[in-house]
């Protein structure tokens, strides 16, 4: 296998997962911006942070992927939303379908990992977005809030780390299925 792990990370969670996966598999982990030619690879793992429904760097990477090359592709999103929640999973998959061409989307394996947030490290744009999101979420009556919604409100302004390296196991199992 000639594989590579790519990551799109703004605040570090996707990069941490990529580096942990590199240690476990021996495949090199590099930023998505560093690879232009996918010809040498038969296996590509992409880990990208979710921000406002977009996976960091995925759309630009997908445009460079050859549609006629028989590589295997796994996309792992990294975000705060609980992937065990069916509504969250549906929204994540809908966003992935927009970032990937239909020909690539249908042959892609999807995995969803929990990330981290530290409000003190957020860019001004992301702080404003989170403040606006929380203002909208607070308008919902407490009994109508999902567990994720309540967690966002309860932890607003704090550092939260939901990274769990044990959740890389499905990716490692996918790699072993060569």
XYZ file of N, CA and C in Angstrom:
534
model
N 0.853 -1.183 0.000
C 0.000 0.000 0.000
C 0.892 1.237 0.000
N 0.516 2.179 -0.833
C 1.189 3.463 -0.860
C 0.155 4.511 -0.468
N 0.072 4.788 0.831
C -0.966 5.672 1.334
C -0.423 6.931 1.965
N -1.343 7.845 2.202
C -1.004 9.111 2.832
C -2.180 9.562 3.704
N -1.847 10.261 4.780
C -2.843 10.866 5.663
C -2.744 12.373 5.458
N -3.831 12.986 5.046
C -3.888 14.440 4.891
C -4.759 15.007 5.996
N -4.439 16.209 6.425
C -5.298 16.846 7.425
C -5.504 18.313 7.096
N -6.690 18.776 7.429
C -7.039 20.189 7.352
C -7.411 20.625 8.751
N -6.564 21.433 9.354
C -6.746 21.771 10.760
C -6.491 23.250 10.995
N -7.418 23.911 11.664
C -7.217 25.320 12.013
C -6.729 25.479 13.442
N -7.235 24.645 14.344
C -6.906 24.806 15.754
C -6.211 23.586 16.350
N -5.961 22.562 15.542
C -5.100 21.479 15.985
C -5.698 20.105 16.206
N -7.008 19.966 16.353
C -7.581 18.651 16.656
C -7.372 17.670 15.502
N -7.633 18.096 14.272
C -7.440 17.204 13.112
C -5.977 16.815 12.968
N -5.104 17.757 13.207
C -3.670 17.467 13.126
C -3.265 16.459 14.208
N -3.812 16.594 15.409
C -3.504 15.643 16.477
C -3.956 14.234 16.102
N -5.162 14.124 15.540
C -5.642 12.819 15.088
C -4.742 12.267 13.984
N -4.370 13.111 13.033
C -3.521 12.665 11.915
C -2.174 12.164 12.420
N -1.589 12.888 13.359
C -0.291 12.464 13.896
C -0.411 11.171 14.691
N -1.495 11.010 15.424
C -1.715 9.757 16.157
C -1.907 8.598 15.175
N -2.617 8.844 14.090
C -2.820 7.808 13.072
C -1.505 7.480 12.367
N -0.681 8.490 12.153
C 0.646 8.267 11.568
C 1.468 7.336 12.464
N 1.453 7.577 13.763
C 2.190 6.737 14.700
C 1.679 5.298 14.683
N 0.373 5.132 14.526
C -0.230 3.798 14.564
C -0.081 3.026 13.260
N 0.046 3.750 12.142
C 0.036 3.074 10.838
C 1.350 3.161 10.072
N 2.166 4.138 10.404
C 3.401 4.350 9.653
C 3.207 5.163 8.382
N 1.956 5.518 8.049
C 1.706 6.358 6.884
C 2.050 7.804 7.220
N 2.620 8.547 6.271
C 2.951 9.945 6.559
C 1.693 10.804 6.690
N 1.717 11.729 7.647
C 0.623 12.679 7.847
C 1.126 14.069 7.481
N 0.453 14.713 6.520
C 0.858 16.042 6.070
C -0.377 16.912 5.866
N -0.170 18.213 5.902
C -1.252 19.151 5.648
C -1.751 18.970 4.215
N -3.027 19.137 4.010
C -3.637 18.992 2.682
C -2.996 19.924 1.666
N -2.478 21.034 2.122
C -1.879 22.030 1.217
C -0.550 21.567 0.632
N 0.055 20.543 1.214
C 1.376 20.095 0.771
C 1.348 19.095 -0.380
N 0.190 18.532 -0.695
C 0.124 17.492 -1.734
C -0.658 18.012 -2.931
N -0.024 17.957 -4.079
C -0.668 18.395 -5.327
C -0.952 17.214 -6.253
N -0.094 16.194 -6.214
C -0.209 15.060 -7.122
C -0.585 13.815 -6.335
N -1.743 13.254 -6.651
C -2.210 12.062 -5.956
C -1.905 10.778 -6.710
N -1.259 10.891 -7.866
C -0.934 9.732 -8.680
C -0.198 8.624 -7.960
N 0.773 8.948 -7.095
C 1.528 7.882 -6.433
C 0.756 7.118 -5.350
N -0.417 7.610 -4.952
C -1.114 7.026 -3.804
C -2.277 6.138 -4.229
N -2.385 4.993 -3.572
C -3.547 4.145 -3.793
C -4.529 4.230 -2.623
N -4.102 4.886 -1.538
C -4.942 5.049 -0.358
C -4.754 6.465 0.194
N -5.871 7.164 0.379
C -5.826 8.530 0.915
C -6.798 8.600 2.088
N -6.281 9.065 3.221
C -7.120 9.338 4.395
C -7.094 10.845 4.595
N -8.272 11.441 4.679
C -8.372 12.885 4.868
C -9.083 13.156 6.177
N -8.412 13.873 7.090
C -9.014 14.279 8.357
C -9.161 15.797 8.324
N -10.394 16.274 8.497
C -10.603 17.712 8.404
C -11.549 18.242 9.462
N -11.198 19.398 9.985
C -12.027 20.060 10.982
C -13.309 20.597 10.361
N -14.403 20.448 11.076
C -15.702 20.967 10.638
C -15.907 22.363 11.210
N -16.188 23.302 10.334
C -16.468 24.673 10.739
C -17.639 25.170 9.903
N -18.753 25.433 10.524
C -19.945 25.948 9.854
C -20.324 25.079 8.654
N -20.274 23.771 8.844
C -20.693 22.853 7.804
C -19.677 22.579 6.708
N -18.491 23.098 6.819
C -17.437 22.866 5.820
C -16.293 22.102 6.476
N -15.710 21.191 5.709
C -14.557 20.430 6.182
C -13.314 21.115 5.649
N -12.468 21.594 6.532
C -11.308 22.393 6.166
C -10.465 21.744 5.075
N -10.366 22.447 3.944
C -9.500 22.029 2.841
C -10.027 20.908 1.972
N -11.129 20.283 2.340
C -11.596 19.106 1.604
C -12.029 19.440 0.181
N -12.795 20.499 -0.013
C -13.282 20.830 -1.355
C -12.111 21.096 -2.305
N -11.107 21.820 -1.828
C -9.944 22.104 -2.684
C -9.139 20.839 -2.960
N -9.026 19.980 -1.968
C -8.318 18.715 -2.163
C -9.087 17.837 -3.153
N -10.394 17.786 -3.006
C -11.223 16.938 -3.874
C -11.110 17.346 -5.336
N -10.951 18.629 -5.589
C -10.802 19.083 -6.978
C -9.507 18.572 -7.604
N -8.520 18.252 -6.782
C -7.230 17.746 -7.293
C -7.198 16.224 -7.391
N -8.204 15.547 -6.840
C -8.228 14.088 -6.886
C -8.595 13.611 -8.285
N -7.830 12.687 -8.840
C -8.164 12.172 -10.171
C -9.384 11.250 -10.097
N -10.374 11.504 -10.924
C -11.591 10.687 -10.888
C -11.395 9.337 -11.572
N -10.358 9.207 -12.386
C -10.126 7.950 -13.103
C -9.089 7.059 -12.427
N -8.580 7.470 -11.270
C -7.554 6.705 -10.557
C -8.239 5.835 -9.496
N -7.925 4.564 -9.400
C -8.639 3.667 -8.472
C -8.117 3.706 -7.028
N -7.951 4.878 -6.466
C -7.492 4.981 -5.079
C -8.652 4.759 -4.121
N -8.305 4.361 -2.887
C -9.293 4.264 -1.816
C -9.261 5.577 -1.055
N -10.426 6.065 -0.646
C -10.504 7.338 0.060
C -11.379 7.183 1.292
N -10.855 7.658 2.413
C -11.614 7.747 3.653
C -11.550 9.196 4.099
N -12.697 9.772 4.393
C -12.765 11.135 4.915
C -13.270 11.063 6.339
N -12.489 11.613 7.258
C -12.872 11.686 8.671
C -13.060 13.152 9.033
N -14.274 13.511 9.420
C -14.524 14.869 9.881
C -14.229 14.932 11.376
N -13.807 16.104 11.816
C -13.481 16.317 13.229
C -14.260 17.549 13.691
N -15.191 17.337 14.617
C -16.010 18.452 15.073
C -16.551 18.224 16.469
N -17.293 19.202 16.946
C -17.855 19.114 18.291
C -19.146 18.311 18.329
N -19.862 18.262 17.209
C -21.143 17.559 17.178
C -20.949 16.068 17.421
N -21.860 15.501 18.176
C -21.800 14.077 18.494
C -22.246 13.267 17.283
N -21.338 12.479 16.698
C -21.709 11.707 15.514
C -22.671 10.558 15.825
N -22.892 10.258 17.086
C -23.865 9.223 17.453
C -25.299 9.731 17.258
N -25.468 11.046 17.186
C -26.776 11.654 16.962
C -27.082 11.606 15.463
N -28.181 10.959 15.085
C -28.530 10.761 13.668
C -28.691 12.081 12.913
N -29.247 13.119 13.551
C -29.409 14.412 12.883
C -28.052 15.030 12.561
N -27.123 14.945 13.517
C -25.774 15.451 13.279
C -25.118 14.698 12.131
N -25.241 13.388 12.155
C -24.637 12.546 11.123
C -25.185 12.902 9.744
N -26.468 13.118 9.653
C -27.089 13.487 8.386
C -26.552 14.830 7.881
N -26.460 15.816 8.764
C -25.931 17.133 8.368
C -24.476 17.039 7.918
N -23.683 16.247 8.615
C -22.276 16.084 8.247
C -22.171 15.434 6.870
N -22.940 14.401 6.637
C -22.881 13.700 5.335
C -23.400 14.585 4.206
N -24.407 15.395 4.466
C -24.899 16.327 3.446
C -23.816 17.340 3.080
N -23.078 17.809 4.091
C -21.990 18.760 3.835
C -20.878 18.089 3.024
N -20.563 16.834 3.340
C -19.536 16.108 2.580
C -19.959 15.928 1.129
N -21.223 15.682 0.904
C -21.717 15.500 -0.461
C -21.536 16.770 -1.292
N -21.528 17.923 -0.641
C -21.303 19.191 -1.347
C -19.822 19.402 -1.649
N -18.942 18.888 -0.790
C -17.496 19.077 -0.972
C -16.882 18.093 -1.963
N -17.519 16.944 -2.142
C -16.985 15.897 -3.015
C -17.875 15.746 -4.243
N -17.263 15.441 -5.370
C -18.066 15.175 -6.564
C -18.864 13.897 -6.318
N -20.005 13.734 -6.986
C -20.798 12.508 -6.791
C -19.991 11.238 -7.064
N -19.125 11.267 -8.073
C -18.320 10.083 -8.410
C -17.357 9.715 -7.286
N -16.844 10.704 -6.600
C -15.912 10.435 -5.494
C -16.688 10.153 -4.211
N -17.786 10.887 -3.972
C -18.561 10.707 -2.744
C -19.035 9.266 -2.576
N -19.545 8.653 -3.639
C -20.114 7.316 -3.522
C -19.071 6.243 -3.209
N -17.814 6.502 -3.503
C -16.789 5.499 -3.221
C -15.930 5.860 -2.003
N -16.397 6.826 -1.241
C -15.662 7.298 -0.071
C -16.245 6.711 1.211
N -15.361 6.266 2.095
C -15.771 5.843 3.434
C -15.758 7.074 4.326
N -16.778 7.199 5.179
C -16.892 8.368 6.056
C -16.793 7.948 7.520
N -15.997 8.687 8.271
C -15.851 8.484 9.710
C -15.965 9.862 10.347
N -16.540 9.917 11.532
C -16.741 11.204 12.187
C -16.184 11.142 13.609
N -15.289 12.073 13.912
C -14.575 12.102 15.184
C -14.930 13.371 15.955
N -14.819 13.309 17.266
C -15.063 14.481 18.118
C -13.789 15.301 18.222
N -13.930 16.605 18.250
C -12.786 17.508 18.279
C -12.638 18.249 19.588
N -12.222 19.504 19.467
C -11.965 20.341 20.636
C -12.233 21.794 20.261
N -12.417 22.612 21.270
C -12.555 24.049 21.050
C -11.969 24.768 22.263
N -11.257 25.828 21.991
C -10.730 26.692 23.045
C -11.061 28.117 22.615
N -12.065 28.697 23.238
C -12.538 30.014 22.832
C -11.439 31.064 22.875
N -10.475 30.912 23.759
C -9.383 31.880 23.860
C -8.497 31.861 22.619
N -8.510 30.765 21.878
C -7.662 30.642 20.689
C -8.411 30.858 19.378
N -9.709 31.066 19.439
C -10.491 31.247 18.217
C -10.179 32.575 17.541
N -10.254 32.568 16.229
C -10.110 33.809 15.473
C -11.316 34.696 15.794
N -11.207 35.960 15.496
C -12.312 36.891 15.738
C -13.563 36.424 14.993
N -13.390 36.014 13.748
C -14.521 35.537 12.945
C -15.221 34.367 13.627
N -14.447 33.393 14.113
C -15.049 32.220 14.749
C -15.655 32.549 16.110
N -15.058 33.490 16.851
C -15.658 33.914 18.126
C -17.021 34.558 17.880
N -17.096 35.407 16.855
C -18.359 36.076 16.527
C -19.396 35.042 16.088
N -18.974 34.073 15.279
C -19.899 33.022 14.837
C -20.438 32.232 16.018
N -19.563 31.864 16.949
C -20.007 31.086 18.110
C -20.909 31.915 19.023
N -20.615 33.197 19.157
C -21.474 34.061 19.970
C -22.868 34.135 19.351
N -22.911 34.287 18.035
C -24.200 34.330 17.336
C -24.947 33.014 17.445
N -24.222 31.913 17.284
C -24.846 30.593 17.406
C -25.448 30.416 18.796
N -24.697 30.781 19.817
C -25.194 30.629 21.189
C -26.414 31.520 21.442
N -26.428 32.707 20.855
C -27.584 33.588 21.013
C -28.832 32.931 20.419
N -28.668 32.300 19.272
C -29.798 31.600 18.633
C -30.223 30.401 19.479
N -29.235 29.628 19.949
C -29.545 28.421 20.729
C -30.241 28.755 22.045
N -29.893 29.880 22.666
C -30.517 30.262 23.943
C -32.005 30.569 23.788
N -32.424 30.911 22.573
C -33.837 31.224 22.340
C -34.713 29.980 22.359
N -34.103 28.830 22.171
C -34.860 27.575 22.213
C -35.217 27.265 23.664
N -36.437 26.833 23.916
C -36.777 26.427 25.282
C -35.879 25.256 25.710
N -35.460 25.221 26.963
C -34.550 24.163 27.427
C -35.030 22.754 27.120
N -36.319 22.506 27.190
C -36.828 21.156 26.940
C -36.722 20.765 25.453
N -36.504 21.723 24.561
C -36.384 21.439 23.128
C -34.926 21.370 22.665
N -33.990 21.576 23.566
C -32.573 21.559 23.205
C -32.035 20.130 23.183
N -31.205 19.859 22.193
C -30.530 18.556 22.150
C -29.395 18.559 23.172
N -28.841 17.406 23.430
C -27.701 17.308 24.355
C -26.528 18.127 23.827
N -26.296 18.073 22.497
C -25.215 18.867 21.897
C -25.448 20.357 22.091
N -26.685 20.794 21.859
C -27.023 22.201 22.022
C -26.745 22.649 23.446
N -27.190 21.866 24.416
C -26.988 22.224 25.811
C -25.502 22.250 26.166
N -24.743 21.308 25.620
C -23.298 21.273 25.883
C -22.630 22.533 25.341
N -23.011 22.955 24.139
C -22.442 24.186 23.562
C -22.729 25.366 24.471
N -23.961 25.464 24.936
C -24.329 26.576 25.817
C -23.609 26.503 27.167
N -23.522 25.303 27.731
C -22.896 25.136 29.046
C -21.397 25.408 29.021
N -20.767 25.180 27.885
C -19.304 25.311 27.809
C -18.858 26.563 27.050
N -19.813 27.418 26.680
C -19.471 28.624 25.923
C -18.389 29.431 26.657
N -17.355 29.791 25.927
C -16.267 30.592 26.479
C -15.163 29.783 27.132
N -15.315 28.483 27.205
C -14.332 27.631 27.872
C -13.528 26.825 26.855
N -12.589 26.077 27.346
C -11.849 25.117 26.529
C -12.475 23.745 26.765
N -12.806 23.064 25.655
C -13.421 21.748 25.725
C -12.647 20.823 24.803
N -12.245 19.668 25.316
C -11.495 18.712 24.508
C -12.220 17.367 24.517
N -12.749 16.995 23.348
C -13.477 15.735 23.204
C -12.682 14.722 22.374
N -11.418 15.013 22.140
C -10.572 14.133 21.330
C -10.430 12.784 22.026
N -10.633 11.723 21.245
C -10.528 10.357 21.750
C -9.804 9.524 20.697
N -8.529 9.255 20.928
C -7.722 8.535 19.938
C -8.188 7.096 19.735
N -8.947 6.555 20.672
C -9.491 5.211 20.480
C -10.488 5.170 19.316
N -11.069 6.333 18.966
C -12.025 6.372 17.858
C -11.331 6.287 16.491
N -10.013 6.188 16.486
C -9.280 5.950 15.237
C -9.340 4.484 14.815
N -9.815 3.611 15.695
C -9.864 2.178 15.407
C -10.600 1.829 14.107
N -11.750 2.459 13.804
C -12.405 2.136 12.527
C -11.554 2.500 11.302
N -10.765 3.542 11.426
C -9.884 3.924 10.310
C -8.786 2.876 10.150
N -8.226 2.437 11.256
C -7.194 1.398 11.199
C -7.771 0.097 10.639
N -8.995 -0.239 11.006
C -9.638 -1.449 10.476
C -9.872 -1.309 8.974
N -10.278 -0.129 8.528
C -10.486 0.135 7.096
C -9.168 -0.038 6.338
N -8.093 0.448 6.901
C -6.775 0.283 6.267
C -6.382 -1.175 6.142
N -6.730 -1.949 7.138
C -6.348 -3.368 7.144
C -7.129 -4.183 6.112
N -8.233 -3.646 5.605
C -9.070 -4.349 4.635
C -8.564 -4.237 3.202
N -7.371 -4.013 2.997
C -6.814 -3.778 1.668
C -7.190 -4.777 0.667
